[in-house]
Amino acid sequence: MDVLIHLFVGLHIIGIAALLGGFLTQLKAMGRDAARFVPAMLHGAATMLVTGVILVGLNQADDQPVDNVKIGVKLALLIVILGLVYVKRDDERVEKPLFGLVGLLTVANVFIAVLWT
Ligand code: HEM
């Protein structure tokens, strides 16, 4: 079970890489107010949701403690991220504050994941 959990943590991290990496590729364009949500961001956010839910299930099945408040906060932020990226996925230009908000919430989730113990 441990190997399976670590495997999904790995996939979870690949999801963050796609979401945050996609965001970072658009930073220069954001400066020109011409950023867009690239497909990697949508796929990364969806990967986070699927692997995160599976990780909760695997941890519970393995009798490992799951911090429901921490997971709830991460889930709430991710739903906002995924909703915004999904709705605006075809927009060729996303307003700077909205685009910046997605990056900010993603980084916030990374620090919630690693600092909330
Ligand atoms: C952008 C959103 C997210 C980011 C950046 C993120 C980040 C991370 C990181 C860096 C880890 C490994 C460090 C650790 O073990 O705490 C992790 C683990 C984990 N994540 Fe996420 N996560 C996100 C969303 C979610 C969601 C939506 C869920 C559940 C619905 C979730 C559930 C979990 C679980 C269960 C673990 C295993 C470790 C633990 O129990 O804390 N994550 N996440």
Coordinates of N, CA and C and ligand atoms in Angstrom, one line a residue:
M1 N 0.8 -1.2 0.0 CA 0.0 0.0 0.0 C 0.9 1.3 0.0
D2 N 2.0 1.2 0.8 CA 2.9 2.3 0.8 C 3.4 2.8 -0.5
V3 N 3.8 1.7 -1.4 CA 4.3 2.0 -2.7 C 3.2 2.7 -3.5
L4 N 1.9 2.2 -3.4 CA 0.8 2.8 -4.1 C 0.6 4.3 -3.7
I5 N 0.7 4.5 -2.4 CA 0.5 5.9 -1.9 C 1.6 6.8 -2.5
H6 N 2.8 6.3 -2.4 CA 3.9 7.1 -2.9 C 3.8 7.4 -4.4
L7 N 3.3 6.3 -5.1 CA 3.1 6.5 -6.6 C 2.1 7.6 -6.9
F8 N 1.0 7.6 -6.1 CA 0.1 8.7 -6.3 C 0.5 10.1 -5.9
V9 N 1.4 10.1 -4.8 CA 2.0 11.4 -4.4 C 2.9 11.9 -5.6
G10 N 3.6 10.9 -6.3 CA 4.4 11.3 -7.4 C 3.5 11.9 -8.5
L11 N 2.4 11.2 -8.8 CA 1.5 11.7 -9.9 C 0.9 13.1 -9.5
H12 N 0.6 13.2 -8.1 CA 0.1 14.5 -7.6 C 1.1 15.6 -7.9
I13 N 2.4 15.3 -7.7 CA 3.5 16.3 -7.9 C 3.6 16.6 -9.4
I14 N 3.4 15.6 -10.3 CA 3.4 15.9 -11.7 C 2.3 16.8 -12.1
G15 N 1.2 16.7 -11.4 CA 0.0 17.6 -11.6 C 0.4 19.0 -11.2
I16 N 1.1 19.2 -10.1 CA 1.5 20.6 -9.7 C 2.4 21.1 -10.7
A17 N 3.4 20.3 -11.2 CA 4.4 20.7 -12.1 C 3.7 21.3 -13.4
A18 N 2.6 20.5 -13.8 CA 1.9 21.0 -15.1 C 1.2 22.3 -14.8
L19 N 0.5 22.4 -13.6 CA -0.3 23.6 -13.3 C 0.6 24.8 -13.1
L20 N 1.6 24.6 -12.2 CA 2.4 25.8 -11.9 C 3.4 26.1 -13.1
G21 N 3.9 25.0 -13.7 CA 4.8 25.2 -14.9 C 4.0 26.0 -16.0
G22 N 2.8 25.6 -16.3 CA 2.0 26.3 -17.3 C 1.8 27.7 -16.9
F23 N 1.5 28.0 -15.7 CA 1.4 29.4 -15.2 C 2.7 30.2 -15.4
L24 N 3.8 29.6 -15.1 CA 5.1 30.3 -15.2 C 5.4 30.6 -16.6
T25 N 5.0 29.7 -17.6 CA 5.3 30.0 -19.0 C 4.6 31.3 -19.4
Q26 N 3.6 31.7 -18.7 CA 2.7 32.8 -19.2 C 3.1 34.1 -18.4
L27 N 4.1 34.1 -17.6 CA 4.4 35.2 -16.7 C 4.8 36.5 -17.6
K28 N 5.6 36.2 -18.6 CA 6.0 37.3 -19.5 C 4.8 37.9 -20.2
A29 N 3.9 37.0 -20.7 CA 2.7 37.5 -21.4 C 1.8 38.2 -20.4
M30 N 1.8 37.7 -19.1 CA 0.9 38.4 -18.1 C 1.4 39.9 -17.9
G31 N 2.7 40.1 -18.0 CA 3.2 41.5 -17.9 C 2.6 42.3 -19.0
R32 N 2.3 41.7 -20.2 CA 1.7 42.5 -21.3 C 0.2 42.4 -21.3
D33 N -0.4 41.8 -20.2 CA -1.8 41.6 -20.1 C -2.3 40.7 -21.2
A34 N -1.5 39.7 -21.6 CA -1.9 38.9 -22.7 C -1.7 37.4 -22.4
A35 N -1.8 37.1 -21.1 CA -1.7 35.7 -20.6 C -2.9 34.9 -21.0
R36 N -2.8 33.6 -21.1 CA -3.9 32.7 -21.3 C -3.7 31.4 -20.5
F37 N -4.8 30.7 -20.2 CA -4.7 29.5 -19.5 C -4.3 28.4 -20.5
V38 N -3.1 27.9 -20.4 CA -2.6 26.9 -21.4 C -3.2 25.5 -21.0
P39 N -3.3 24.6 -21.9 CA -3.9 23.3 -21.6 C -3.2 22.6 -20.5
A40 N -1.9 22.8 -20.3 CA -1.2 22.1 -19.2 C -1.8 22.5 -17.8
M41 N -2.3 23.7 -17.7 CA -2.8 24.2 -16.5 C -4.1 23.5 -16.2
L42 N -5.0 23.3 -17.2 CA -6.2 22.6 -17.0 C -6.0 21.1 -16.7
H43 N -5.1 20.5 -17.4 CA -4.8 19.1 -17.2 C -4.1 18.9 -15.8
G44 N -3.2 19.8 -15.5 CA -2.6 19.8 -14.2 C -3.6 19.9 -13.0
A45 N -4.5 20.9 -13.1 CA -5.5 21.0 -12.1 C -6.4 19.8 -11.9
A46 N -6.8 19.2 -13.1 CA -7.6 18.0 -13.1 C -6.9 16.9 -12.4
T47 N -5.6 16.8 -12.8 CA -4.7 15.7 -12.2 C -4.7 15.9 -10.7
M48 N -4.5 17.1 -10.2 CA -4.5 17.4 -8.8 C -5.7 16.8 -8.1
L49 N -6.9 17.1 -8.7 CA -8.2 16.7 -8.1 C -8.3 15.2 -8.0
V50 N -8.0 14.6 -9.2 CA -8.2 13.1 -9.2 C -7.2 12.4 -8.3
T51 N -5.9 12.8 -8.4 CA -4.9 12.1 -7.5 C -5.1 12.5 -6.0
G52 N -5.5 13.7 -5.8 CA -5.8 14.1 -4.4 C -6.9 13.3 -3.7
V53 N -8.0 13.1 -4.5 CA -9.1 12.3 -4.0 C -8.7 10.8 -3.8
I54 N -7.9 10.3 -4.7 CA -7.4 8.9 -4.6 C -6.5 8.8 -3.4
L55 N -5.6 9.8 -3.2 CA -4.7 9.8 -2.0 C -5.5 9.8 -0.7
V56 N -6.6 10.6 -0.6 CA -7.4 10.5 0.6 C -7.9 9.1 0.8
G57 N -8.5 8.5 -0.2 CA -9.0 7.1 -0.1 C -7.9 6.1 0.3
L58 N -6.8 6.2 -0.4 CA -5.7 5.3 -0.1 C -5.2 5.4 1.4
N59 N -5.1 6.7 1.8 CA -4.6 6.9 3.2 C -5.6 6.3 4.2
Q60 N -6.9 6.6 3.9 CA -8.0 6.1 4.8 C -8.0 4.6 4.8
A61 N -7.9 4.0 3.6 CA -7.9 2.5 3.5 C -6.7 1.9 4.3
D62 N -5.6 2.7 4.4 CA -4.4 2.2 5.0 C -4.4 2.6 6.5
D63 N -5.5 3.2 7.0 CA -5.6 3.6 8.4 C -4.6 4.7 8.7
Q64 N -4.1 5.5 7.7 CA -3.2 6.6 8.0 C -4.1 7.8 8.3
P65 N -3.7 8.7 9.3 CA -4.5 9.8 9.6 C -4.5 10.8 8.4
V66 N -5.7 11.4 8.1 CA -5.9 12.4 7.1 C -6.4 13.6 7.7
D67 N -5.7 14.8 7.6 CA -6.2 16.0 8.2 C -7.3 16.6 7.3
N68 N -8.5 16.4 7.8 CA -9.7 16.8 6.9 C -9.8 18.3 6.7
V69 N -9.3 19.1 7.7 CA -9.4 20.6 7.5 C -8.4 21.0 6.5
K70 N -7.2 20.5 6.6 CA -6.1 20.8 5.6 C -6.6 20.4 4.2
I71 N -7.1 19.1 4.1 CA -7.5 18.6 2.7 C -8.7 19.5 2.2
G72 N -9.6 19.9 3.2 CA -10.7 20.7 2.8 C -10.3 22.0 2.2
V73 N -9.3 22.6 2.9 CA -8.8 24.0 2.4 C -8.2 23.8 1.0
K74 N -7.3 22.7 0.9 CA -6.7 22.5 -0.4 C -7.7 22.2 -1.5
L75 N -8.8 21.5 -1.1 CA -9.8 21.1 -2.1 C -10.6 22.4 -2.5
A76 N -10.9 23.3 -1.5 CA -11.6 24.5 -1.8 C -10.8 25.4 -2.8
L77 N -9.6 25.5 -2.5 CA -8.7 26.4 -3.4 C -8.6 25.8 -4.8
L78 N -8.5 24.5 -4.8 CA -8.3 23.8 -6.1 C -9.6 23.9 -6.9
I79 N -10.8 23.9 -6.3 CA -12.0 24.0 -7.0 C -12.1 25.4 -7.6
V80 N -11.7 26.4 -6.9 CA -11.7 27.8 -7.5 C -10.7 27.8 -8.7
I81 N -9.5 27.2 -8.5 CA -8.5 27.2 -9.6 C -9.1 26.5 -10.8
L82 N -9.6 25.3 -10.6 CA -10.1 24.4 -11.7 C -11.3 25.1 -12.4
G83 N -12.2 25.7 -11.6 CA -13.3 26.4 -12.2 C -12.9 27.5 -13.1
L84 N -12.0 28.3 -12.6 CA -11.5 29.5 -13.4 C -10.8 29.0 -14.7
V85 N -9.9 28.1 -14.5 CA -9.2 27.6 -15.7 C -10.1 26.9 -16.7
Y86 N -11.1 26.2 -16.2 CA -12.0 25.5 -17.1 C -12.9 26.4 -17.9
V87 N -13.5 27.4 -17.1 CA -14.4 28.3 -17.8 C -13.7 29.2 -18.8
K88 N -12.4 29.6 -18.5 CA -11.7 30.5 -19.4 C -10.7 29.8 -20.3
R89 N -10.8 28.5 -20.4 CA -9.8 27.7 -21.2 C -9.7 28.1 -22.6
D90 N -10.7 28.6 -23.2 CA -10.7 29.0 -24.6 C -10.4 30.5 -24.9
D91 N -10.4 31.2 -23.8 CA -10.1 32.7 -23.9 C -8.7 32.9 -24.3
E92 N -8.5 33.7 -25.4 CA -7.1 34.0 -25.8 C -6.3 34.9 -24.9
R93 N -7.1 35.6 -24.1 CA -6.5 36.6 -23.2 C -7.3 36.6 -21.9
V94 N -6.6 36.4 -20.7 CA -7.2 36.4 -19.4 C -6.7 37.6 -18.7
E95 N -7.6 38.4 -18.1 CA -7.2 39.6 -17.3 C -6.2 39.3 -16.3
K96 N -5.3 40.2 -16.2 CA -4.1 40.0 -15.3 C -4.5 39.6 -13.8
P97 N -5.4 40.3 -13.2 CA -5.7 39.9 -11.8 C -6.3 38.5 -11.7
L98 N -7.1 38.1 -12.6 CA -7.6 36.7 -12.6 C -6.6 35.7 -12.8
F99 N -5.7 36.0 -13.8 CA -4.6 35.0 -14.1 C -3.7 34.9 -12.9
G100 N -3.3 36.1 -12.3 CA -2.5 36.1 -11.1 C -3.1 35.4 -10.0
L101 N -4.4 35.5 -9.8 CA -5.1 34.8 -8.7 C -4.9 33.3 -8.8
V102 N -5.0 32.8 -10.0 CA -4.8 31.3 -10.1 C -3.4 30.9 -9.7
G103 N -2.3 31.7 -10.1 CA -1.0 31.4 -9.7 C -0.8 31.5 -8.2
L104 N -1.4 32.5 -7.6 CA -1.4 32.8 -6.2 C -2.0 31.6 -5.4
L105 N -3.2 31.2 -5.8 CA -3.9 30.1 -5.1 C -3.1 28.8 -5.3
T106 N -2.4 28.6 -6.4 CA -1.6 27.4 -6.6 C -0.5 27.3 -5.7
V107 N 0.3 28.5 -5.6 CA 1.4 28.6 -4.7 C 0.9 28.4 -3.2
A108 N -0.2 29.0 -2.9 CA -0.7 28.9 -1.6 C -1.0 27.4 -1.2
N109 N -1.5 26.7 -2.2 CA -1.8 25.3 -1.9 C -0.5 24.5 -1.7
V110 N 0.5 24.8 -2.5 CA 1.8 24.1 -2.3 C 2.3 24.3 -0.8
F111 N 2.2 25.6 -0.3 CA 2.7 25.9 1.0 C 1.8 25.3 2.1
I112 N 0.5 25.3 1.8 CA -0.4 24.6 2.8 C -0.1 23.2 2.9
A113 N 0.2 22.5 1.7 CA 0.6 21.1 1.7 C 1.8 20.8 2.5
V114 N 2.9 21.7 2.4 CA 4.1 21.4 3.0 C 4.3 22.0 4.4
L115 N 3.6 23.1 4.7 CA 3.8 23.7 6.0 C 2.7 23.3 7.1
W116 N 1.5 23.0 6.6 CA 0.4 22.6 7.6 C 0.7 21.2 8.1
T117 N 1.1 21.1 9.3 CA 1.4 19.8 9.8 C 0.5 19.4 11.0
Ligands
HEM1 C1 -3.2 22.9 -6.4 C2 -3.7 22.0 -5.5 C3 -2.8 21.1 -4.7 C4 -1.4 21.2 -4.4 C5 -0.4 22.3 -4.9 C6 -1.1 20.1 -3.6 C7 0.2 19.8 -3.1 C8 0.6 18.7 -2.5 C9 1.9 18.3 -2.1 C10 3.2 19.2 -2.4 C11 1.9 17.1 -1.4 C12 3.1 16.3 -0.9 C13 3.4 16.8 0.5 C14 2.6 16.2 1.6 O1 2.7 15.0 1.7 O2 1.9 17.0 2.3 C15 0.5 16.7 -1.4 C16 0.0 15.6 -0.8 C17 -1.3 15.2 -0.6 N1 -2.4 15.9 -1.2 FE1 -2.3 17.6 -2.3 N2 -2.2 19.3 -3.3 C18 -3.3 19.9 -4.0 C19 -4.6 19.5 -4.0 C20 -5.1 18.4 -3.3 C21 -6.5 18.0 -3.3 C22 -7.6 18.8 -4.0 C23 -6.5 17.0 -2.4 C24 -7.7 16.1 -2.0 C25 -8.9 16.2 -2.4 C26 -5.2 16.6 -2.0 C27 -4.8 15.6 -1.2 C28 -3.6 15.2 -0.8 C29 -3.2 14.1 0.0 C30 -4.2 13.1 0.7 C31 -1.8 14.1 0.1 C32 -1.0 13.0 0.9 C33 -0.3 13.6 2.1 C34 -1.2 14.1 3.1 O3 -1.9 13.3 3.7 O4 -1.0 15.3 3.5 N3 -4.3 17.6 -2.6 N4 -0.3 17.7 -2.0

